[in-house]
JSON list of C-alpha atoms in Angstrom, two decimals:
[
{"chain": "A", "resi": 89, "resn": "UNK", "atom": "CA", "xyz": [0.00, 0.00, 0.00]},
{"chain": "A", "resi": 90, "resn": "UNK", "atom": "CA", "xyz": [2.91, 2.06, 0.49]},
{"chain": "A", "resi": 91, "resn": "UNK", "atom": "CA", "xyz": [4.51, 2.03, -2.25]},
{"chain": "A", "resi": 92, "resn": "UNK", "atom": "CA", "xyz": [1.58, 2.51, -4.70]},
{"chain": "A", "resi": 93, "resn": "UNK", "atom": "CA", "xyz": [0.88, 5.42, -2.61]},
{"chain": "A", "resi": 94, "resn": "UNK", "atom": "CA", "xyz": [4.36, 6.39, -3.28]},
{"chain": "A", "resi": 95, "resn": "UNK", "atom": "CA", "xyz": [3.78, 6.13, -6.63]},
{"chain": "A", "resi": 96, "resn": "UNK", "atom": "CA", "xyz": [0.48, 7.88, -6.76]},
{"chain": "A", "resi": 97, "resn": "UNK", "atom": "CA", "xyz": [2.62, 10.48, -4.87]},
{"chain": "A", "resi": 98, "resn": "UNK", "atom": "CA", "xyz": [5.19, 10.70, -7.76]},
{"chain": "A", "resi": 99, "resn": "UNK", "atom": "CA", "xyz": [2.49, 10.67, -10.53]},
{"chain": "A", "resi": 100, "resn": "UNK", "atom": "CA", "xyz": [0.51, 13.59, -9.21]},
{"chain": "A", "resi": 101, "resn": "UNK", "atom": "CA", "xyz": [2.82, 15.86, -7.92]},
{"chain": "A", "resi": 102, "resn": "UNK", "atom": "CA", "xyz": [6.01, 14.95, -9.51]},
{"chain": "A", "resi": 103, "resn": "UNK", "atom": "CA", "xyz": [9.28, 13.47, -7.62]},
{"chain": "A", "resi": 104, "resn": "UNK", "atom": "CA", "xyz": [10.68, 16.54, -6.88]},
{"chain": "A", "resi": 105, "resn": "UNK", "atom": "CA", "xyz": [7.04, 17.44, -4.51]},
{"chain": "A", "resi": 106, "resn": "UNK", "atom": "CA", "xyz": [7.25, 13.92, -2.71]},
{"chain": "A", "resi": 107, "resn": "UNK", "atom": "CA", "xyz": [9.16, 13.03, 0.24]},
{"chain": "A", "resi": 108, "resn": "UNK", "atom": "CA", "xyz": [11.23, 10.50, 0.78]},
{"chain": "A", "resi": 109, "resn": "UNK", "atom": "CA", "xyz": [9.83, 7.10, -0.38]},
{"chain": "A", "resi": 110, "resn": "UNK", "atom": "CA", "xyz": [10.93, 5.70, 3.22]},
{"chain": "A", "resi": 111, "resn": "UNK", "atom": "CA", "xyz": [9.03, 8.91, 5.15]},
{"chain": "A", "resi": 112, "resn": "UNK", "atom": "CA", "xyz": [5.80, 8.29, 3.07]},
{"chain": "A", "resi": 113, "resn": "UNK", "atom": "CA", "xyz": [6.12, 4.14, 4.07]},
{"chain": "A", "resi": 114, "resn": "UNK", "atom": "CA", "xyz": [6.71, 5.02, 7.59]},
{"chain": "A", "resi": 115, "resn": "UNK", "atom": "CA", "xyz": [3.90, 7.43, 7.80]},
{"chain": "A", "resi": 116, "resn": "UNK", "atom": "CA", "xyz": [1.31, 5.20, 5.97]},
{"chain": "A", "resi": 117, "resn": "UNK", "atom": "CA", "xyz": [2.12, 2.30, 8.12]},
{"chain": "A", "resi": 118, "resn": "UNK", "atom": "CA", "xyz": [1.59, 4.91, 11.51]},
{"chain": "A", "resi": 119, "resn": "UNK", "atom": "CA", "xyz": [-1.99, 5.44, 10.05]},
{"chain": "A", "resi": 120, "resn": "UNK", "atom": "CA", "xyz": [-2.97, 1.92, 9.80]},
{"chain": "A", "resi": 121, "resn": "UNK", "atom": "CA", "xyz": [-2.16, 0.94, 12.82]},
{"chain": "A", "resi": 122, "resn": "UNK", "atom": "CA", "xyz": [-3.61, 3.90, 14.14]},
{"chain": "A", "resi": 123, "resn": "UNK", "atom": "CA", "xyz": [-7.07, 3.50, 12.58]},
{"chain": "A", "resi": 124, "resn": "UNK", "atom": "CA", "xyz": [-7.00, -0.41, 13.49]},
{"chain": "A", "resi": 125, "resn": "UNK", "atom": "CA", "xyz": [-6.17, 0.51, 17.05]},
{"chain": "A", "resi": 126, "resn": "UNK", "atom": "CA", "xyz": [-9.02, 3.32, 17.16]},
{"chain": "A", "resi": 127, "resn": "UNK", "atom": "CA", "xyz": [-11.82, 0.97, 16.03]},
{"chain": "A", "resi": 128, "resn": "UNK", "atom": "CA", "xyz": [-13.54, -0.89, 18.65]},
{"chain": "A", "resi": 129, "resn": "UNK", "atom": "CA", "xyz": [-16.51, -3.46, 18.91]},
{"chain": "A", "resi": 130, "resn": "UNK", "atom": "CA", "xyz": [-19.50, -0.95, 19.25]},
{"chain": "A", "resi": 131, "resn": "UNK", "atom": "CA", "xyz": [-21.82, -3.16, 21.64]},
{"chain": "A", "resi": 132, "resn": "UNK", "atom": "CA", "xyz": [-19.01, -5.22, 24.00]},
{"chain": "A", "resi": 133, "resn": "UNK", "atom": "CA", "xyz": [-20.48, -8.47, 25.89]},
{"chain": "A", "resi": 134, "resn": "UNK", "atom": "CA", "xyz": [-18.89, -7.12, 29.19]},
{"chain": "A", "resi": 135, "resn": "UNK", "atom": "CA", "xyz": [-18.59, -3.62, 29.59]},
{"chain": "A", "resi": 136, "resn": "UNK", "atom": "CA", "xyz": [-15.13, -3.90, 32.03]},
{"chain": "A", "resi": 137, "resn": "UNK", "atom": "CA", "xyz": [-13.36, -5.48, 29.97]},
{"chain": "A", "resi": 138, "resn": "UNK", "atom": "CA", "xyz": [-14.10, -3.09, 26.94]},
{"chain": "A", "resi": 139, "resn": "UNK", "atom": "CA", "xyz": [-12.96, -0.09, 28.99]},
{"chain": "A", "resi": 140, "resn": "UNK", "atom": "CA", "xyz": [-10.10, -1.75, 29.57]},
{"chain": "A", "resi": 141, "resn": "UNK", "atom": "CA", "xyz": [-9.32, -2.99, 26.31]},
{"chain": "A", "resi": 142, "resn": "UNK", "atom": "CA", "xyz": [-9.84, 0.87, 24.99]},
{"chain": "A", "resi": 143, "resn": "UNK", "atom": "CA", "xyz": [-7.70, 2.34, 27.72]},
{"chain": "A", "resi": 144, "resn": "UNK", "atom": "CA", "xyz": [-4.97, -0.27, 26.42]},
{"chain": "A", "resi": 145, "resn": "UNK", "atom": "CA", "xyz": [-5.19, 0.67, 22.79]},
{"chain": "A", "resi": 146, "resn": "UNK", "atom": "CA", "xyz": [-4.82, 4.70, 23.75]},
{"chain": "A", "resi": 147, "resn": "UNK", "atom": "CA", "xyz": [-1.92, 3.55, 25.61]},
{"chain": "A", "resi": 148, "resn": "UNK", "atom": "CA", "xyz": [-0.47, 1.66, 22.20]},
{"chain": "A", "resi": 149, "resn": "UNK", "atom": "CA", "xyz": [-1.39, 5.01, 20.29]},
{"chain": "A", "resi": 150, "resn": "UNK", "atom": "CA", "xyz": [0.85, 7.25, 22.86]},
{"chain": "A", "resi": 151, "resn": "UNK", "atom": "CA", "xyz": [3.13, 4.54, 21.71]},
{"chain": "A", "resi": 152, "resn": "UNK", "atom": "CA", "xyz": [2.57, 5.08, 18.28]},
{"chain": "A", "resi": 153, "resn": "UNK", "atom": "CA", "xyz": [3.08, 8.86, 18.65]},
{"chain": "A", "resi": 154, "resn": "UNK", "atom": "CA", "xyz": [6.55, 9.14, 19.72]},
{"chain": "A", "resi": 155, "resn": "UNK", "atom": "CA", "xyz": [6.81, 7.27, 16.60]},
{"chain": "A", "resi": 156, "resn": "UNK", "atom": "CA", "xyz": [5.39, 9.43, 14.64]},
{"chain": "A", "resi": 157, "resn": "UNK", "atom": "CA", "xyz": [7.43, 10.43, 11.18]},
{"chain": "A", "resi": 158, "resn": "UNK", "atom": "CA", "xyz": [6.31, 14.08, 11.89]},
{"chain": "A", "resi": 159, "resn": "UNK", "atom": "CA", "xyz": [4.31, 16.41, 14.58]},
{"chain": "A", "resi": 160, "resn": "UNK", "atom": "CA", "xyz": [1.40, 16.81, 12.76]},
{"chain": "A", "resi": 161, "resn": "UNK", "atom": "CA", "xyz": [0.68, 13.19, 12.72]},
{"chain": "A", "resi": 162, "resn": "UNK", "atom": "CA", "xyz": [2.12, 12.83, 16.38]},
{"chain": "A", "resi": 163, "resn": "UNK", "atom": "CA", "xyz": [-0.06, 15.62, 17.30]},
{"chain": "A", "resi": 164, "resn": "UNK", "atom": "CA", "xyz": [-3.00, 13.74, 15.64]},
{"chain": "A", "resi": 165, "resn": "UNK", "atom": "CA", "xyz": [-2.28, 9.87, 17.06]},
{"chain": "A", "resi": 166, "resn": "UNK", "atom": "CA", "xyz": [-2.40, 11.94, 20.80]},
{"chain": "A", "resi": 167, "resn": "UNK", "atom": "CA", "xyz": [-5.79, 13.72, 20.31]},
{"chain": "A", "resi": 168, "resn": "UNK", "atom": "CA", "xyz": [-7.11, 10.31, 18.83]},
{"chain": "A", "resi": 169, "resn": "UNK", "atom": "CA", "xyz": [-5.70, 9.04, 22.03]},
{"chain": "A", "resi": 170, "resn": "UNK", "atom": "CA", "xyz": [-7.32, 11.37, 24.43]},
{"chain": "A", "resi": 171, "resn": "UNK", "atom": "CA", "xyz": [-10.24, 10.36, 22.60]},
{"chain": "A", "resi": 172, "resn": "UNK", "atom": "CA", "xyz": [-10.50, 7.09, 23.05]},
{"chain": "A", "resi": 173, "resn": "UNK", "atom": "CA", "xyz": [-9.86, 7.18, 27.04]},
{"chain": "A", "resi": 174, "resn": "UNK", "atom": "CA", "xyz": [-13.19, 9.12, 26.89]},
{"chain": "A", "resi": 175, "resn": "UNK", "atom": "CA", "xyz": [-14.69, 6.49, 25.07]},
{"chain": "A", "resi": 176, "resn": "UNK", "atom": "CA", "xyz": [-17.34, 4.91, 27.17]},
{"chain": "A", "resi": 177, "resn": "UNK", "atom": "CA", "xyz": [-18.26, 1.42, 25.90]},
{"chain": "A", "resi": 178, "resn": "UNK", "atom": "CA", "xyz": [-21.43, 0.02, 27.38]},
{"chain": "A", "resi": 179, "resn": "UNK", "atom": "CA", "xyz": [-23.17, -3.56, 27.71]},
{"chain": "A", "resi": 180, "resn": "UNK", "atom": "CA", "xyz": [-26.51, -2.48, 28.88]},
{"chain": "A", "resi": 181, "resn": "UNK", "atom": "CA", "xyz": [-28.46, -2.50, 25.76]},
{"chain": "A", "resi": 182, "resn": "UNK", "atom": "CA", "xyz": [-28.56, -2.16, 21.81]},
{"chain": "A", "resi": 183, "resn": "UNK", "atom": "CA", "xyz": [-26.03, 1.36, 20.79]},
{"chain": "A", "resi": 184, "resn": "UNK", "atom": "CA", "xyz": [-27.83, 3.38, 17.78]},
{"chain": "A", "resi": 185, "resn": "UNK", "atom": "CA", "xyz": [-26.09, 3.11, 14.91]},
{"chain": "A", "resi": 186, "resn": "UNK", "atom": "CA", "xyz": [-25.69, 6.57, 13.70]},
{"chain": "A", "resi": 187, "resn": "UNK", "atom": "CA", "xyz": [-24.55, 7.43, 17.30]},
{"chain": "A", "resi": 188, "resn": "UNK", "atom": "CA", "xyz": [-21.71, 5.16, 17.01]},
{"chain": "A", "resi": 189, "resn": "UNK", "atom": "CA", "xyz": [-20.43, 6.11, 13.35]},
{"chain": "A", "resi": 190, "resn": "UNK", "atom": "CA", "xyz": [-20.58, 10.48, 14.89]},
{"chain": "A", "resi": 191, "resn": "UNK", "atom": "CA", "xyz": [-18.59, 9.19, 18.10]},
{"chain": "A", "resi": 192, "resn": "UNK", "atom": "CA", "xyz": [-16.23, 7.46, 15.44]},
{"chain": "A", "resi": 193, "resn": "UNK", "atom": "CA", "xyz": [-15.99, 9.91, 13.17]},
{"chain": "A", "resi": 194, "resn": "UNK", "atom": "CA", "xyz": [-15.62, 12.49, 15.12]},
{"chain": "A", "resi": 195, "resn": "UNK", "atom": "CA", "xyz": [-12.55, 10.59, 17.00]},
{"chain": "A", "resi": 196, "resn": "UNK", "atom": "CA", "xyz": [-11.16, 10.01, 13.36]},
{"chain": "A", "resi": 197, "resn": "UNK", "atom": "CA", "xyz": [-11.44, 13.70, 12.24]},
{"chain": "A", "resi": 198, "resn": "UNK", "atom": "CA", "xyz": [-7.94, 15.08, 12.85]},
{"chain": "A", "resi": 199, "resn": "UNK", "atom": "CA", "xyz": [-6.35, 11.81, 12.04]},
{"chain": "A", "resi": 200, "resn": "UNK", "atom": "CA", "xyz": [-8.01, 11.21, 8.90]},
{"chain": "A", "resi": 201, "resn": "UNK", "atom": "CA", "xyz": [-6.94, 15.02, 7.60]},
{"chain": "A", "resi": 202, "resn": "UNK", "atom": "CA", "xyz": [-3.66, 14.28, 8.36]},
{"chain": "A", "resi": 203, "resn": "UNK", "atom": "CA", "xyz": [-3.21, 10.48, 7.10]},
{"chain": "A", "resi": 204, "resn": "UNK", "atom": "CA", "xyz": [-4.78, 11.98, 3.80]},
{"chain": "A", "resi": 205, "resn": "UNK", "atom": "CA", "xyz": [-3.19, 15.24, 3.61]},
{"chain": "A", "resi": 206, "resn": "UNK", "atom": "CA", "xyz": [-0.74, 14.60, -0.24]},
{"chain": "A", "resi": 207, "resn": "UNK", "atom": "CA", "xyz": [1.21, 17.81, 0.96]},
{"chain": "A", "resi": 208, "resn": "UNK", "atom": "CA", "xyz": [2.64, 15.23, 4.05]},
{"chain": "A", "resi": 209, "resn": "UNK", "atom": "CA", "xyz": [4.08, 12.79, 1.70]}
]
């Protein structure tokens, strides 16, 4: 994925606007993990054990940050971060769907502008 990226990257804005091939790997790979560590189950059979489980993924994502290839996207992983600790999964009863996908997207806001932001690679 990186490297067509990479290419995509070199085809659109020419080689001399890209990055470093390595930079644009590094920060695509960041992203991914980052989104897979931001999703969570929306309707958890035990309610504990999903708080838990979303406290240790924010922990993994101030991990990820001091990672990060550059500050925007460090600055980015940590808000997603703070996000997620506020997260409140719950077991009592069926979650609305469209509630869910706001919460979500609204976590993924900052992240996704700056994981699809051309003028970063």
């Amino acid at each position: 994925m990186a490297l067509s990226l990479a290419v995509v990257c070199s085809l659109s804005l020419g080689t001399t606007a890209c990055k470093s091939e390595s930079k644009t790997k590094d920060r695509v790979e960041v992203c991914v993990k980052v989104l897979k560590l931001t999703l969570f189950n929306p309707v958890p059979g035990d309610a504990g054990k999903a708080r838990k489980d979303v406290h240790e993924r924010a922990d993994k994502l101030d991990d990820l940050a001091k990672d990060a290839p550059d500050g925007d996207l460090r600055k980015a992983i940590e808000s997603t971060a703070r996000s997620l600790r506020n997260a409140k999964p719950k077991d009592h009863g069926a979650r609305r769907v469209d509630r869910y996908i706001t919460e979500q997207n609204d976590r993924l806001r900052e992240l996704r502008q700056t994981c699809t932001d051309m003028k970063k690679y």
